[in-house]
JSON list of C-alpha atoms in Angstrom, two decimals:
[
{"chain": "C", "resi": 1, "resn": "GLN", "atom": "CA", "xyz": [56.79, 107.41, 155.31]},
{"chain": "C", "resi": 2, "resn": "VAL", "atom": "CA", "xyz": [59.56, 105.00, 156.18]},
{"chain": "C", "resi": 3, "resn": "GLN", "atom": "CA", "xyz": [62.97, 106.43, 157.01]},
{"chain": "C", "resi": 4, "resn": "LEU", "atom": "CA", "xyz": [66.06, 104.66, 155.74]},
{"chain": "C", "resi": 5, "resn": "VAL", "atom": "CA", "xyz": [69.64, 104.74, 157.02]},
{"chain": "C", "resi": 6, "resn": "GLU", "atom": "CA", "xyz": [72.49, 103.16, 155.07]},
{"chain": "C", "resi": 7, "resn": "SER", "atom": "CA", "xyz": [75.80, 102.05, 156.49]},
{"chain": "C", "resi": 8, "resn": "GLY", "atom": "CA", "xyz": [78.74, 99.85, 155.58]},
{"chain": "C", "resi": 9, "resn": "GLY", "atom": "CA", "xyz": [80.42, 101.80, 152.83]},
{"chain": "C", "resi": 10, "resn": "GLY", "atom": "CA", "xyz": [84.17, 102.26, 152.66]},
{"chain": "C", "resi": 11, "resn": "SER", "atom": "CA", "xyz": [87.29, 101.94, 150.55]},
{"chain": "C", "resi": 12, "resn": "VAL", "atom": "CA", "xyz": [88.50, 98.62, 149.20]},
{"chain": "C", "resi": 13, "resn": "GLN", "atom": "CA", "xyz": [90.92, 97.35, 146.60]},
{"chain": "C", "resi": 14, "resn": "PRO", "atom": "CA", "xyz": [89.70, 95.76, 143.37]},
{"chain": "C", "resi": 15, "resn": "GLY", "atom": "CA", "xyz": [88.46, 92.26, 144.07]},
{"chain": "C", "resi": 16, "resn": "GLY", "atom": "CA", "xyz": [87.46, 93.16, 147.61]},
{"chain": "C", "resi": 17, "resn": "SER", "atom": "CA", "xyz": [84.09, 92.92, 149.32]},
{"chain": "C", "resi": 18, "resn": "LEU", "atom": "CA", "xyz": [81.75, 95.13, 151.29]},
{"chain": "C", "resi": 19, "resn": "LYS", "atom": "CA", "xyz": [78.36, 94.60, 152.88]},
{"chain": "C", "resi": 20, "resn": "LEU", "atom": "CA", "xyz": [75.96, 97.51, 152.97]},
{"chain": "C", "resi": 21, "resn": "SER", "atom": "CA", "xyz": [73.03, 97.76, 155.37]},
{"chain": "C", "resi": 22, "resn": "CYS", "atom": "CA", "xyz": [69.81, 99.72, 155.05]},
{"chain": "C", "resi": 23, "resn": "ALA", "atom": "CA", "xyz": [67.90, 100.01, 158.30]},
{"chain": "C", "resi": 24, "resn": "ALA", "atom": "CA", "xyz": [64.26, 101.01, 158.01]},
{"chain": "C", "resi": 25, "resn": "SER", "atom": "CA", "xyz": [62.13, 102.67, 160.64]},
{"chain": "C", "resi": 26, "resn": "GLY", "atom": "CA", "xyz": [58.98, 100.70, 161.30]},
{"chain": "C", "resi": 27, "resn": "ASN", "atom": "CA", "xyz": [57.97, 97.54, 159.48]},
{"chain": "C", "resi": 28, "resn": "ILE", "atom": "CA", "xyz": [60.12, 97.12, 156.40]},
{"chain": "C", "resi": 29, "resn": "ARG", "atom": "CA", "xyz": [57.37, 95.08, 154.75]},
{"chain": "C", "resi": 30, "resn": "ASP", "atom": "CA", "xyz": [55.11, 98.12, 154.69]},
{"chain": "C", "resi": 31, "resn": "SER", "atom": "CA", "xyz": [57.18, 98.85, 151.57]},
{"chain": "C", "resi": 32, "resn": "ALA", "atom": "CA", "xyz": [56.41, 96.24, 148.93]},
{"chain": "C", "resi": 33, "resn": "PHE", "atom": "CA", "xyz": [59.67, 96.82, 147.11]},
{"chain": "C", "resi": 34, "resn": "MET", "atom": "CA", "xyz": [63.10, 98.15, 147.95]},
{"chain": "C", "resi": 35, "resn": "ALA", "atom": "CA", "xyz": [66.14, 98.84, 145.88]},
{"chain": "C", "resi": 36, "resn": "TRP", "atom": "CA", "xyz": [69.77, 99.82, 145.94]},
{"chain": "C", "resi": 37, "resn": "PHE", "atom": "CA", "xyz": [70.75, 102.65, 143.63]},
{"chain": "C", "resi": 38, "resn": "ARG", "atom": "CA", "xyz": [74.16, 104.15, 143.00]},
{"chain": "C", "resi": 39, "resn": "GLN", "atom": "CA", "xyz": [75.40, 107.39, 141.60]},
{"chain": "C", "resi": 40, "resn": "ALA", "atom": "CA", "xyz": [78.92, 108.09, 140.46]},
{"chain": "C", "resi": 41, "resn": "PRO", "atom": "CA", "xyz": [80.20, 111.65, 139.95]},
{"chain": "C", "resi": 42, "resn": "GLY", "atom": "CA", "xyz": [78.88, 113.09, 136.71]},
{"chain": "C", "resi": 43, "resn": "LYS", "atom": "CA", "xyz": [76.57, 110.15, 136.09]},
{"chain": "C", "resi": 44, "resn": "GLU", "atom": "CA", "xyz": [72.88, 109.53, 136.57]},
{"chain": "C", "resi": 45, "resn": "ARG", "atom": "CA", "xyz": [71.57, 107.54, 139.49]},
{"chain": "C", "resi": 46, "resn": "GLU", "atom": "CA", "xyz": [71.06, 103.93, 138.45]},
{"chain": "C", "resi": 47, "resn": "GLY", "atom": "CA", "xyz": [69.23, 101.06, 140.06]},
{"chain": "C", "resi": 48, "resn": "VAL", "atom": "CA", "xyz": [71.49, 98.08, 140.62]},
{"chain": "C", "resi": 49, "resn": "VAL", "atom": "CA", "xyz": [69.43, 95.74, 142.82]},
{"chain": "C", "resi": 50, "resn": "GLY", "atom": "CA", "xyz": [65.70, 95.50, 143.45]},
{"chain": "C", "resi": 51, "resn": "PHE", "atom": "CA", "xyz": [64.11, 93.37, 146.16]},
{"chain": "C", "resi": 52, "resn": "TYR", "atom": "CA", "xyz": [60.60, 92.15, 146.87]},
{"chain": "C", "resi": 53, "resn": "THR", "atom": "CA", "xyz": [60.14, 92.50, 150.63]},
{"chain": "C", "resi": 54, "resn": "GLY", "atom": "CA", "xyz": [57.26, 90.03, 150.69]},
{"chain": "C", "resi": 55, "resn": "GLY", "atom": "CA", "xyz": [59.27, 87.26, 149.07]},
{"chain": "C", "resi": 56, "resn": "GLY", "atom": "CA", "xyz": [60.39, 86.66, 145.54]},
{"chain": "C", "resi": 57, "resn": "GLY", "atom": "CA", "xyz": [64.03, 87.50, 145.85]},
{"chain": "C", "resi": 58, "resn": "GLY", "atom": "CA", "xyz": [66.05, 90.11, 144.05]},
{"chain": "C", "resi": 59, "resn": "LEU", "atom": "CA", "xyz": [66.45, 91.64, 140.62]},
{"chain": "C", "resi": 60, "resn": "TYR", "atom": "CA", "xyz": [69.92, 92.57, 139.44]},
{"chain": "C", "resi": 61, "resn": "ALA", "atom": "CA", "xyz": [71.34, 94.88, 136.84]},
{"chain": "C", "resi": 62, "resn": "ASP", "atom": "CA", "xyz": [73.63, 93.12, 134.40]},
{"chain": "C", "resi": 63, "resn": "SER", "atom": "CA", "xyz": [76.59, 95.12, 135.67]},
{"chain": "C", "resi": 64, "resn": "VAL", "atom": "CA", "xyz": [76.38, 93.54, 139.14]},
{"chain": "C", "resi": 65, "resn": "LYS", "atom": "CA", "xyz": [74.80, 90.15, 138.44]},
{"chain": "C", "resi": 66, "resn": "GLY", "atom": "CA", "xyz": [76.83, 87.36, 139.97]},
{"chain": "C", "resi": 67, "resn": "ARG", "atom": "CA", "xyz": [78.77, 89.75, 142.21]},
{"chain": "C", "resi": 68, "resn": "PHE", "atom": "CA", "xyz": [76.11, 91.50, 144.31]},
{"chain": "C", "resi": 69, "resn": "THR", "atom": "CA", "xyz": [73.49, 89.79, 146.47]},
{"chain": "C", "resi": 70, "resn": "ALA", "atom": "CA", "xyz": [70.63, 91.42, 148.34]},
{"chain": "C", "resi": 71, "resn": "SER", "atom": "CA", "xyz": [69.01, 89.91, 151.39]},
{"chain": "C", "resi": 72, "resn": "LEU", "atom": "CA", "xyz": [66.41, 90.91, 153.95]},
{"chain": "C", "resi": 73, "resn": "ASP", "atom": "CA", "xyz": [66.26, 90.44, 157.69]},
{"chain": "C", "resi": 74, "resn": "ALA", "atom": "CA", "xyz": [62.64, 91.31, 158.42]},
{"chain": "C", "resi": 75, "resn": "ALA", "atom": "CA", "xyz": [63.11, 90.91, 162.16]},
{"chain": "C", "resi": 76, "resn": "LYS", "atom": "CA", "xyz": [65.71, 93.67, 162.06]},
{"chain": "C", "resi": 77, "resn": "ASN", "atom": "CA", "xyz": [63.88, 95.71, 159.40]},
{"chain": "C", "resi": 78, "resn": "THR", "atom": "CA", "xyz": [67.13, 95.75, 157.46]},
{"chain": "C", "resi": 79, "resn": "LEU", "atom": "CA", "xyz": [68.01, 95.20, 153.82]},
{"chain": "C", "resi": 80, "resn": "TYR", "atom": "CA", "xyz": [71.55, 94.14, 153.03]},
{"chain": "C", "resi": 81, "resn": "LEU", "atom": "CA", "xyz": [73.73, 94.29, 149.94]},
{"chain": "C", "resi": 82, "resn": "GLN", "atom": "CA", "xyz": [76.68, 91.93, 149.82]},
{"chain": "C", "resi": 83, "resn": "MET", "atom": "CA", "xyz": [79.12, 93.16, 147.19]},
{"chain": "C", "resi": 84, "resn": "ASN", "atom": "CA", "xyz": [81.90, 90.85, 146.07]},
{"chain": "C", "resi": 85, "resn": "ASN", "atom": "CA", "xyz": [84.66, 91.20, 143.48]},
{"chain": "C", "resi": 86, "resn": "LEU", "atom": "CA", "xyz": [84.31, 94.96, 143.55]},
{"chain": "C", "resi": 87, "resn": "GLN", "atom": "CA", "xyz": [85.79, 96.86, 140.65]},
{"chain": "C", "resi": 88, "resn": "PRO", "atom": "CA", "xyz": [86.73, 100.53, 140.18]},
{"chain": "C", "resi": 89, "resn": "GLU", "atom": "CA", "xyz": [83.58, 101.07, 138.11]},
{"chain": "C", "resi": 90, "resn": "ASP", "atom": "CA", "xyz": [81.54, 100.20, 141.22]},
{"chain": "C", "resi": 91, "resn": "THR", "atom": "CA", "xyz": [82.78, 103.37, 142.89]},
{"chain": "C", "resi": 92, "resn": "ALA", "atom": "CA", "xyz": [79.75, 105.49, 143.72]},
{"chain": "C", "resi": 93, "resn": "MET", "atom": "CA", "xyz": [77.45, 106.73, 146.42]},
{"chain": "C", "resi": 94, "resn": "TYR", "atom": "CA", "xyz": [75.01, 103.93, 147.19]},
{"chain": "C", "resi": 95, "resn": "TYR", "atom": "CA", "xyz": [71.45, 104.70, 148.20]},
{"chain": "C", "resi": 96, "resn": "CYS", "atom": "CA", "xyz": [68.68, 102.56, 149.60]},
{"chain": "C", "resi": 97, "resn": "ALA", "atom": "CA", "xyz": [65.12, 103.30, 148.45]},
{"chain": "C", "resi": 98, "resn": "ALA", "atom": "CA", "xyz": [61.66, 102.04, 149.32]},
{"chain": "C", "resi": 99, "resn": "ALA", "atom": "CA", "xyz": [58.45, 101.97, 147.30]},
{"chain": "C", "resi": 100, "resn": "PRO", "atom": "CA", "xyz": [54.94, 101.31, 148.62]},
{"chain": "C", "resi": 101, "resn": "ARG", "atom": "CA", "xyz": [54.15, 99.21, 145.56]},
{"chain": "C", "resi": 102, "resn": "VAL", "atom": "CA", "xyz": [56.23, 97.21, 143.12]},
{"chain": "C", "resi": 103, "resn": "PRO", "atom": "CA", "xyz": [57.44, 99.70, 140.50]},
{"chain": "C", "resi": 104, "resn": "TYR", "atom": "CA", "xyz": [56.67, 99.11, 136.84]},
{"chain": "C", "resi": 105, "resn": "ARG", "atom": "CA", "xyz": [60.29, 99.89, 136.04]},
{"chain": "C", "resi": 106, "resn": "TRP", "atom": "CA", "xyz": [62.25, 99.25, 139.18]},
{"chain": "C", "resi": 107, "resn": "ARG", "atom": "CA", "xyz": [65.48, 100.75, 137.91]},
{"chain": "C", "resi": 108, "resn": "GLN", "atom": "CA", "xyz": [63.92, 104.18, 137.60]},
{"chain": "C", "resi": 109, "resn": "SER", "atom": "CA", "xyz": [63.98, 106.32, 140.69]},
{"chain": "C", "resi": 110, "resn": "THR", "atom": "CA", "xyz": [60.64, 108.06, 140.26]},
{"chain": "C", "resi": 111, "resn": "ASP", "atom": "CA", "xyz": [58.46, 105.41, 141.96]},
{"chain": "C", "resi": 112, "resn": "TYR", "atom": "CA", "xyz": [60.40, 105.38, 145.23]},
{"chain": "C", "resi": 113, "resn": "ARG", "atom": "CA", "xyz": [59.09, 107.53, 148.06]},
{"chain": "C", "resi": 114, "resn": "SER", "atom": "CA", "xyz": [61.78, 107.03, 150.68]},
{"chain": "C", "resi": 115, "resn": "TRP", "atom": "CA", "xyz": [65.52, 107.40, 150.30]},
{"chain": "C", "resi": 116, "resn": "GLY", "atom": "CA", "xyz": [68.45, 107.07, 152.61]},
{"chain": "C", "resi": 117, "resn": "GLN", "atom": "CA", "xyz": [71.26, 109.58, 152.84]},
{"chain": "C", "resi": 118, "resn": "GLY", "atom": "CA", "xyz": [73.72, 107.35, 151.00]},
{"chain": "C", "resi": 119, "resn": "THR", "atom": "CA", "xyz": [76.96, 105.58, 151.83]},
{"chain": "C", "resi": 120, "resn": "GLN", "atom": "CA", "xyz": [80.13, 105.97, 149.79]},
{"chain": "C", "resi": 121, "resn": "VAL", "atom": "CA", "xyz": [81.85, 102.99, 148.18]},
{"chain": "C", "resi": 122, "resn": "THR", "atom": "CA", "xyz": [85.30, 103.55, 146.71]},
{"chain": "C", "resi": 123, "resn": "VAL", "atom": "CA", "xyz": [87.22, 100.86, 144.86]},
{"chain": "C", "resi": 124, "resn": "SER", "atom": "CA", "xyz": [90.80, 101.66, 143.95]},
{"chain": "C", "resi": 125, "resn": "SER", "atom": "CA", "xyz": [94.27, 100.22, 144.12]}
]
């Protein structure tokens, strides 16, 4: 089972940017699909970006489309999440997740077998 470690979270003002990293142990492409989830206090965990590790690009929730971009560096076994124009509603703990197969519903957390410990993103003025 792949182990995942997130980094790159922090505090920014509205309109700012952050880049999150998710480093995987072993070959990241052993997981067919990866995703970034987030969970704000008192809210359910939600999938915001999904990514096909074998090619095919990313899938984005409407709330982040046009502002967030996922990318993969297979040589480094690392998935990235570039977050631009951050807003207070983006404040949450962000988690990286990996699935052995492409989930039927990628925004649901049940098909993911590996999770990172999370990295906090706080957006406030």
